[in-house]
Short mmCIF file of C-alpha atoms in Angstrom, two decimals:
data_model
loop_
_atom_site.label_atom_id
_atom_site.label_comp_id
_atom_site.label_asym_id
_atom_site.label_seq_id
_atom_site.Cartn_x
_atom_site.Cartn_y
_atom_site.Cartn_z
CA MET O 108 -0.07 0.13 -0.04
CA ARG O 109 1.58 2.87 -0.98
CA CYS O 110 2.00 6.07 1.42
CA LEU O 111 1.53 9.75 0.68
CA LEU O 112 3.72 11.82 2.50
CA LEU O 113 2.92 15.38 3.19
CA THR O 114 4.79 18.25 2.12
CA PRO O 115 5.18 21.67 3.79
CA ALA O 116 3.19 22.89 0.27
CA ILE O 117 -0.41 21.18 1.24
CA LEU O 118 -0.09 21.60 5.40
CA PRO O 119 -2.47 23.93 6.94
CA ALA O 120 -0.48 26.88 7.71
CA ALA O 121 -0.95 26.87 11.58
CA LEU O 122 1.07 23.41 11.16
CA ILE O 123 3.74 24.88 9.14
CA LEU O 124 4.19 27.60 11.36
CA ALA O 125 4.65 24.93 14.14
CA LEU O 126 7.62 23.24 12.65
CA PRO O 127 11.27 24.14 12.83
CA ALA O 128 13.36 24.78 9.60
CA THR O 129 13.22 21.33 7.84
CA ALA O 130 17.19 19.53 7.63
CA GLY O 131 18.60 18.16 4.71
CA ALA O 132 18.41 14.53 4.27
CA ASP O 133 22.34 13.95 4.73
CA GLU O 134 21.57 16.03 7.94
CA LEU O 135 19.25 13.64 9.67
CA THR O 136 19.80 12.04 13.02
CA PRO O 137 19.06 8.28 12.96
CA PHE O 138 16.41 7.81 15.63
CA ARG O 139 14.99 4.16 16.51
CA PHE O 140 11.66 4.12 18.58
CA GLY O 141 10.29 0.45 19.91
CA THR O 142 6.86 0.44 20.49
CA ASN O 143 5.76 -2.14 23.15
CA TRP O 144 3.08 -4.18 21.02
CA VAL O 145 2.26 -4.56 17.33
CA ALA O 146 1.62 -1.72 15.11
CA GLN O 147 -1.91 -0.49 15.84
CA ALA O 148 -4.47 3.19 16.09
CA GLU O 149 -2.71 3.71 19.47
CA HIS O 150 0.45 4.26 17.83
CA GLY O 151 -1.01 6.96 15.43
CA GLY O 152 0.95 9.68 16.44
CA TYR O 153 4.54 8.08 16.01
CA TYR O 154 3.09 6.66 12.43
CA GLN O 155 1.68 10.14 11.47
CA ALA O 156 4.66 11.96 12.09
CA LEU O 157 6.66 9.72 10.39
CA ALA O 158 3.98 9.61 7.31
CA ASP O 159 3.89 13.34 7.44
CA GLY O 160 7.93 14.17 7.65
CA THR O 161 7.17 15.82 10.76
CA TYR O 162 9.97 13.89 12.55
CA ALA O 163 12.44 14.60 9.56
CA ASP O 164 11.09 18.10 9.79
CA CYS O 165 12.97 18.89 13.09
CA GLY O 166 16.47 16.47 12.10
CA LEU O 167 15.34 13.26 12.82
CA ALA O 168 15.45 10.09 10.85
CA VAL O 169 13.00 8.00 12.97
CA GLU O 170 12.60 3.84 12.60
CA ILE O 171 9.72 2.78 14.55
CA VAL O 172 10.57 -0.69 15.35
CA PRO O 173 7.44 -2.61 16.22
CA GLY O 174 7.02 -4.68 19.33
CA GLY O 175 4.94 -7.78 20.03
CA PRO O 176 5.25 -11.10 22.01
CA GLN O 177 8.32 -11.97 21.39
CA VAL O 178 9.87 -8.58 21.60
CA ASN O 179 11.52 -7.13 24.46
CA GLY O 180 11.37 -3.58 23.56
CA ARG O 181 12.77 -2.46 27.20
CA ALA O 182 15.72 -5.05 26.85
CA LEU O 183 16.92 -3.47 23.64
CA MET O 184 16.80 0.25 24.68
CA LEU O 185 18.99 -0.79 27.78
CA GLY O 186 21.00 -2.55 25.39
CA GLY O 187 21.63 0.58 23.14
CA ARG O 188 19.97 -0.28 20.04
CA LEU O 189 16.67 1.65 20.80
CA GLU O 190 17.06 5.94 21.55
CA ALA O 191 13.70 5.67 22.93
CA TYR O 192 10.78 3.03 23.89
CA MET O 193 7.29 3.07 24.35
CA GLY O 194 5.95 2.77 28.04
CA GLY O 195 3.09 1.33 29.29
CA ASN O 196 1.97 3.46 32.57
CA MET O 197 4.26 5.06 35.21
CA LEU O 198 5.04 1.72 37.27
CA GLN O 199 7.81 0.32 35.26
CA PRO O 200 9.81 3.61 35.61
CA PHE O 201 9.15 3.69 39.48
CA LEU O 202 10.44 0.10 39.58
CA ALA O 203 13.13 1.01 37.28
CA LEU O 204 14.22 3.83 40.07
CA ALA O 205 14.09 1.47 42.64
CA GLU O 206 16.51 -1.03 41.03
CA ASP O 207 18.59 1.79 39.90
CA ILE O 208 18.27 1.26 35.99
CA PRO O 209 18.52 5.24 34.29
CA ILE O 210 15.24 5.08 32.36
CA ILE O 211 13.63 8.27 32.27
CA VAL O 212 10.24 9.30 30.98
CA VAL O 213 10.11 12.53 28.90
CA GLY O 214 6.63 12.78 27.75
CA ALA O 215 3.23 11.00 28.05
CA ASN O 216 1.46 10.58 25.31
CA PHE O 217 -1.92 9.16 26.65
CA GLN O 218 -3.30 11.57 29.74
CA LYS O 219 -5.10 8.31 30.78
CA GLU O 220 -4.50 4.65 31.15
CA PRO O 221 -6.66 2.95 28.51
CA GLN O 222 -7.26 -0.05 30.51
CA VAL O 223 -10.79 -0.99 31.31
CA LEU O 224 -13.38 -3.27 32.93
CA MET O 225 -16.47 -4.58 30.52
CA THR O 226 -19.70 -5.40 32.04
CA HIS O 227 -23.05 -6.65 30.79
CA PRO O 228 -25.42 -4.28 29.23
CA GLY O 229 -27.19 -2.52 32.63
CA ARG O 230 -26.19 -5.04 34.90
CA ILE O 231 -24.64 -2.62 37.19
CA ASP O 232 -25.40 1.12 37.58
CA SER O 233 -22.00 2.20 39.18
CA PHE O 234 -18.35 1.59 39.11
CA GLU O 235 -18.53 0.59 42.81
CA ASP O 236 -21.47 -2.04 42.28
CA ILE O 237 -18.55 -4.46 40.76
CA GLY O 238 -17.58 -4.67 44.17
CA ALA O 239 -20.78 -3.89 46.32
CA GLN O 240 -22.57 -6.88 44.17
CA ASP O 241 -19.60 -9.30 44.64
CA LEU O 242 -19.19 -9.51 40.63
CA THR O 243 -16.30 -11.92 39.60
CA VAL O 244 -13.36 -9.98 38.22
CA LEU O 245 -11.59 -11.77 35.45
CA ALA O 246 -8.19 -9.97 35.51
CA ASN O 247 -4.72 -11.18 34.68
CA ASP O 248 -1.76 -11.54 37.38
CA PRO O 249 0.23 -8.18 36.55
CA SER O 250 -3.41 -6.34 36.98
CA PHE O 251 -4.63 -7.73 40.22
CA GLN O 252 -1.39 -6.80 41.70
CA THR O 253 -1.26 -3.59 40.98
CA TRP O 254 -4.89 -1.86 39.75
CA TYR O 255 -6.86 -4.53 41.48
CA GLN O 256 -5.42 -3.80 44.86
CA LEU O 257 -6.05 0.00 44.38
CA PHE O 258 -9.52 -0.76 43.92
CA VAL O 259 -9.60 -3.20 46.73
CA ARG O 260 -8.87 -0.05 48.92
CA LYS O 261 -11.02 2.77 47.02
CA ALA O 262 -13.89 0.76 45.43
CA GLY O 263 -14.53 -2.26 47.64
CA PHE O 264 -13.17 -4.92 45.12
CA LYS O 265 -12.36 -8.65 46.97
CA ASP O 266 -9.40 -10.66 46.23
CA GLU O 267 -11.41 -13.54 46.53
CA ASN O 268 -13.52 -12.14 43.12
CA ARG O 269 -11.12 -12.36 40.98
CA GLU O 270 -10.56 -14.61 38.72
CA PRO O 271 -7.53 -15.18 36.26
CA TYR O 272 -8.27 -13.59 32.65
CA THR O 273 -6.56 -16.17 29.98
CA PHE O 274 -7.24 -13.45 27.10
CA ASN O 275 -10.47 -15.65 26.30
CA SER O 276 -13.78 -13.68 26.38
CA ALA O 277 -16.04 -16.63 26.43
CA PRO O 278 -16.03 -16.85 30.45
CA PHE O 279 -17.24 -13.37 30.68
CA LEU O 280 -19.84 -13.62 27.52
CA ALA O 281 -21.26 -16.42 29.15
CA ASP O 282 -22.06 -15.06 32.83
CA GLU O 283 -23.61 -11.68 33.10
CA ASP O 284 -22.12 -12.01 37.32
CA LYS O 285 -18.63 -11.23 35.72
CA ALA O 286 -16.47 -8.32 34.70
CA GLN O 287 -13.94 -8.72 32.40
CA GLN O 288 -10.76 -6.50 31.72
CA GLY O 289 -9.56 -4.88 28.37
CA TYR O 290 -8.48 -1.80 26.44
CA VAL O 291 -10.96 0.86 26.00
CA THR O 292 -9.43 0.57 22.24
CA SER O 293 -9.98 -2.89 21.39
CA GLU O 294 -12.04 -5.45 23.77
CA PRO O 295 -15.37 -3.77 24.00
CA TYR O 296 -15.02 -3.96 19.66
CA ALA O 297 -14.01 -7.40 19.88
CA ILE O 298 -17.16 -8.03 22.25
CA GLU O 299 -19.66 -6.53 19.92
CA ARG O 300 -18.54 -8.13 17.01
CA GLU O 301 -18.29 -11.38 18.89
CA ALA O 302 -21.68 -11.42 20.71
CA GLY O 303 -23.94 -8.55 19.22
CA TRP O 304 -23.97 -6.28 22.02
CA LYS O 305 -22.28 -3.60 23.39
CA PRO O 306 -20.40 -3.95 27.19
CA ASP O 307 -20.63 -0.92 29.28
CA ILE O 308 -17.45 0.27 29.80
CA TRP O 309 -15.66 1.50 32.94
CA LEU O 310 -12.44 3.09 32.46
CA LEU O 311 -10.35 2.58 35.27
CA ALA O 312 -8.59 5.99 35.16
CA ASP O 313 -11.91 7.68 35.71
CA TYR O 314 -12.07 5.84 38.93
CA GLY O 315 -8.79 6.77 40.43
CA PHE O 316 -5.83 4.59 38.75
CA GLU O 317 -4.34 8.10 37.92
CA SER O 318 -1.10 6.92 35.64
CA TYR O 319 0.00 8.39 33.00
CA SER O 320 0.32 5.94 29.84
CA THR O 321 1.96 5.06 26.83
CA THR O 322 4.98 7.07 27.72
CA ILE O 323 8.10 8.00 26.00
CA GLU O 324 11.02 6.24 27.87
CA MET O 325 14.65 7.15 27.49
CA MET O 326 17.95 6.49 28.95
CA LYS O 327 19.35 9.36 31.11
CA PRO O 328 22.75 9.40 29.29
CA TYR O 329 21.12 9.66 26.43
CA VAL O 330 18.79 12.71 27.76
CA GLU O 331 21.63 14.54 28.99
CA ALA O 332 23.77 14.33 25.86
CA ASN O 333 21.39 14.46 23.16
CA ALA O 334 18.76 17.23 24.18
CA GLU O 335 17.63 18.44 21.18
CA ALA O 336 17.20 15.39 19.20
CA VAL O 337 14.66 14.54 22.43
CA GLN O 338 13.03 17.82 21.73
CA CYS O 339 12.28 17.10 18.34
CA PHE O 340 11.23 13.41 19.04
CA VAL O 341 8.46 14.82 21.87
CA ASP O 342 7.62 17.62 19.91
CA ALA O 343 6.99 15.86 16.47
CA THR O 344 4.87 13.04 18.48
CA ALA O 345 2.82 15.71 19.79
CA ILE O 346 2.10 17.42 16.30
CA GLY O 347 1.63 13.72 15.17
CA TRP O 348 -0.88 12.85 17.46
CA TYR O 349 -2.33 16.26 17.01
CA ASN O 350 -3.03 15.37 13.10
CA TYR O 351 -3.51 11.57 13.71
CA LEU O 352 -6.76 12.60 15.79
CA TYR O 353 -7.90 15.44 13.96
CA GLY O 354 -7.03 15.22 10.57
CA ASP O 355 -6.39 12.92 7.43
CA ASN O 356 -4.99 9.99 8.85
CA SER O 357 -4.85 7.47 6.03
CA ALA O 358 -1.28 7.67 5.32
CA ALA O 359 -0.34 6.44 8.56
CA ASN O 360 -3.08 4.02 8.61
CA ALA O 361 -1.28 2.79 5.88
CA LEU O 362 1.96 2.67 7.50
CA ILE O 363 0.21 0.60 10.49
CA GLN O 364 -1.16 -2.05 8.22
CA LYS O 365 2.12 -2.06 6.18
CA ASP O 366 3.82 -3.15 9.88
CA ASN O 367 0.86 -4.92 10.66
CA PRO O 368 -1.09 -6.51 8.08
CA ASP O 369 -4.14 -8.21 10.25
CA MET O 370 -4.78 -4.79 11.33
CA SER O 371 -8.44 -3.76 10.20
CA ASP O 372 -9.90 -0.62 9.05
CA GLY O 373 -12.81 -1.44 11.17
CA GLN O 374 -10.45 -1.66 14.50
CA LEU O 375 -8.73 1.51 13.32
CA ALA O 376 -11.40 3.44 13.28
CA TYR O 377 -13.23 2.05 16.38
CA SER O 378 -9.89 3.06 18.12
CA LEU O 379 -9.38 6.45 16.88
CA VAL O 380 -13.24 7.07 18.00
CA ALA O 381 -12.56 5.52 21.32
CA MET O 382 -9.64 7.40 22.13
CA LYS O 383 -11.28 10.56 21.42
CA GLU O 384 -14.52 9.79 23.13
CA PHE O 385 -12.96 8.81 26.35
CA GLY O 386 -9.86 11.20 26.16
CA ILE O 387 -7.12 9.08 26.14
CA VAL O 388 -4.66 11.42 24.71
CA ASP O 389 -6.00 15.06 24.68
CA SER O 390 -7.92 15.63 27.88
CA GLY O 391 -6.91 17.18 31.37
CA ASP O 392 -3.58 19.34 31.40
CA ALA O 393 -3.02 18.46 27.60
CA LEU O 394 -5.82 20.80 26.53
CA GLU O 395 -4.00 23.43 28.11
CA LEU O 396 -0.47 22.34 28.28
CA GLY O 397 -0.26 20.24 25.24
CA ILE O 398 -0.14 16.56 24.55
CA ASN O 399 2.48 14.77 26.23
CA ALA O 400 1.69 17.17 29.19
CA MET O 401 2.76 15.65 32.82
CA SER O 402 2.94 17.35 36.51
CA GLU O 403 4.19 16.30 39.51
CA ALA O 404 1.34 16.56 41.48
CA ARG O 405 -0.30 13.83 39.98
CA MET O 406 3.16 11.88 39.87
CA ARG O 407 2.74 12.12 43.26
CA ARG O 408 -0.49 10.91 43.62
CA PHE O 409 -0.33 7.92 41.62
CA TYR O 410 2.83 7.21 43.35
CA GLU O 411 1.46 7.56 46.58
CA ASP O 412 -1.47 5.18 45.73
CA MET O 413 0.60 2.51 44.96
CA VAL O 414 2.44 2.99 47.83
CA ALA O 415 -0.29 2.23 49.89
CA VAL O 416 -1.25 -0.80 48.15
CA GLY O 417 2.05 -2.19 48.63
CA VAL O 418 2.88 -2.23 44.87
CA ILE O 419 5.84 0.55 44.81
CA ASP O 420 8.32 0.78 48.03
CA ALA O 421 7.92 3.80 49.70
CA GLY O 422 10.77 6.70 49.65
CA LEU O 423 11.71 6.82 46.10
CA PRO O 424 13.09 9.95 44.80
CA ILE O 425 10.07 9.64 41.87
CA GLU O 426 11.45 12.99 40.32
CA ASP O 427 14.67 11.21 39.21
CA ALA O 428 12.05 8.64 37.30
CA TYR O 429 10.82 11.51 34.73
CA THR O 430 11.38 15.18 33.37
CA LEU O 431 9.29 18.16 32.58
CA GLN O 432 11.84 19.79 30.75
CA PHE O 433 10.51 18.35 27.12
CA VAL O 434 6.55 19.17 27.76
CA ASN O 435 3.94 21.53 29.20
CA ASN O 436 5.24 24.15 26.07
CA GLY O 437 1.96 23.74 24.35
CA VAL O 438 3.55 22.79 20.97
CA GLY O 439 0.88 21.48 18.74
CA LEU O 440 -2.05 23.29 20.02
CA ASP O 441 -2.15 25.71 16.95
CA VAL O 442 -2.29 22.54 14.69
CA LYS O 443 -5.29 21.23 16.46
CA GLN O 444 -6.88 25.23 16.58
CA ALA O 445 -6.08 24.52 12.96
CA LEU O 446 -7.59 21.67 12.76
CA THR O 447 -10.66 21.92 14.64
CA GLY O 448 -11.13 25.38 15.12
CA GLN O 449 -11.24 24.79 19.01
#
């Protein structure tokens, strides 16, 4: 599938103003970015910035290295084979800090962790009913050890009501007294296609699981030595996300499907709608500070929640796990204004 690259001649005027001067092809700095799963709409901002030439416009020759079940992208970054890695949430950087591993988060693409619980339509009226009515929660082991424990403390979940989730939705479909974990951009779509009905969706971020998600992780020595490249990647990614969410994303989707031929048009469209509807990327502080926004106060709240439920050790200098140096500067807000009028 041929990819049409946008050029400054056909970009909106506001976007042209948002970009630095274009570097010559022979001046571009190689930059390898690893995602943590196969290509999908949840990676749309990166593919958009690549397709539009936004990375190249500020001096980077970015290569997106897709993840997958047999790929350990974080290990590749630790070994110097990636300049940056797409992290999950802030638990991994905090745990790395506890082990003196020099990983640092330089931006957070998602203001909200996209993890959800799904229940049968109309089965409960509120998130708290999951615990109050003793629904069985299908959750995998990492989830049980992290966000599930938070909701034991905050929402009346019970350890004995959890059953392992094996990535098979049959037990959930067969029993209206079960809730199942998933991602807002994926599993609800699969359930609707398989069962013919829409599950009720409870986004964990809206009920107290406050971690940033889809983070940009790098090694501290690289960041210290390559601040200009880091700023370029963070800013161009933000612009890429605005164009993917609100503009013509067909070229980015073509690249996604080139890297992941199993990705359907329907899944891409559903994921985009879900990201916008639930404010996964563009909500909270990002509305005023730009995509990738982060705050010390929110980092501290999430850390303290995880300490309270025994997931993370107390006393960590969590400010060493992230930096605000490259974010909160409003990059891309003019692009959104040009595309949406808002």
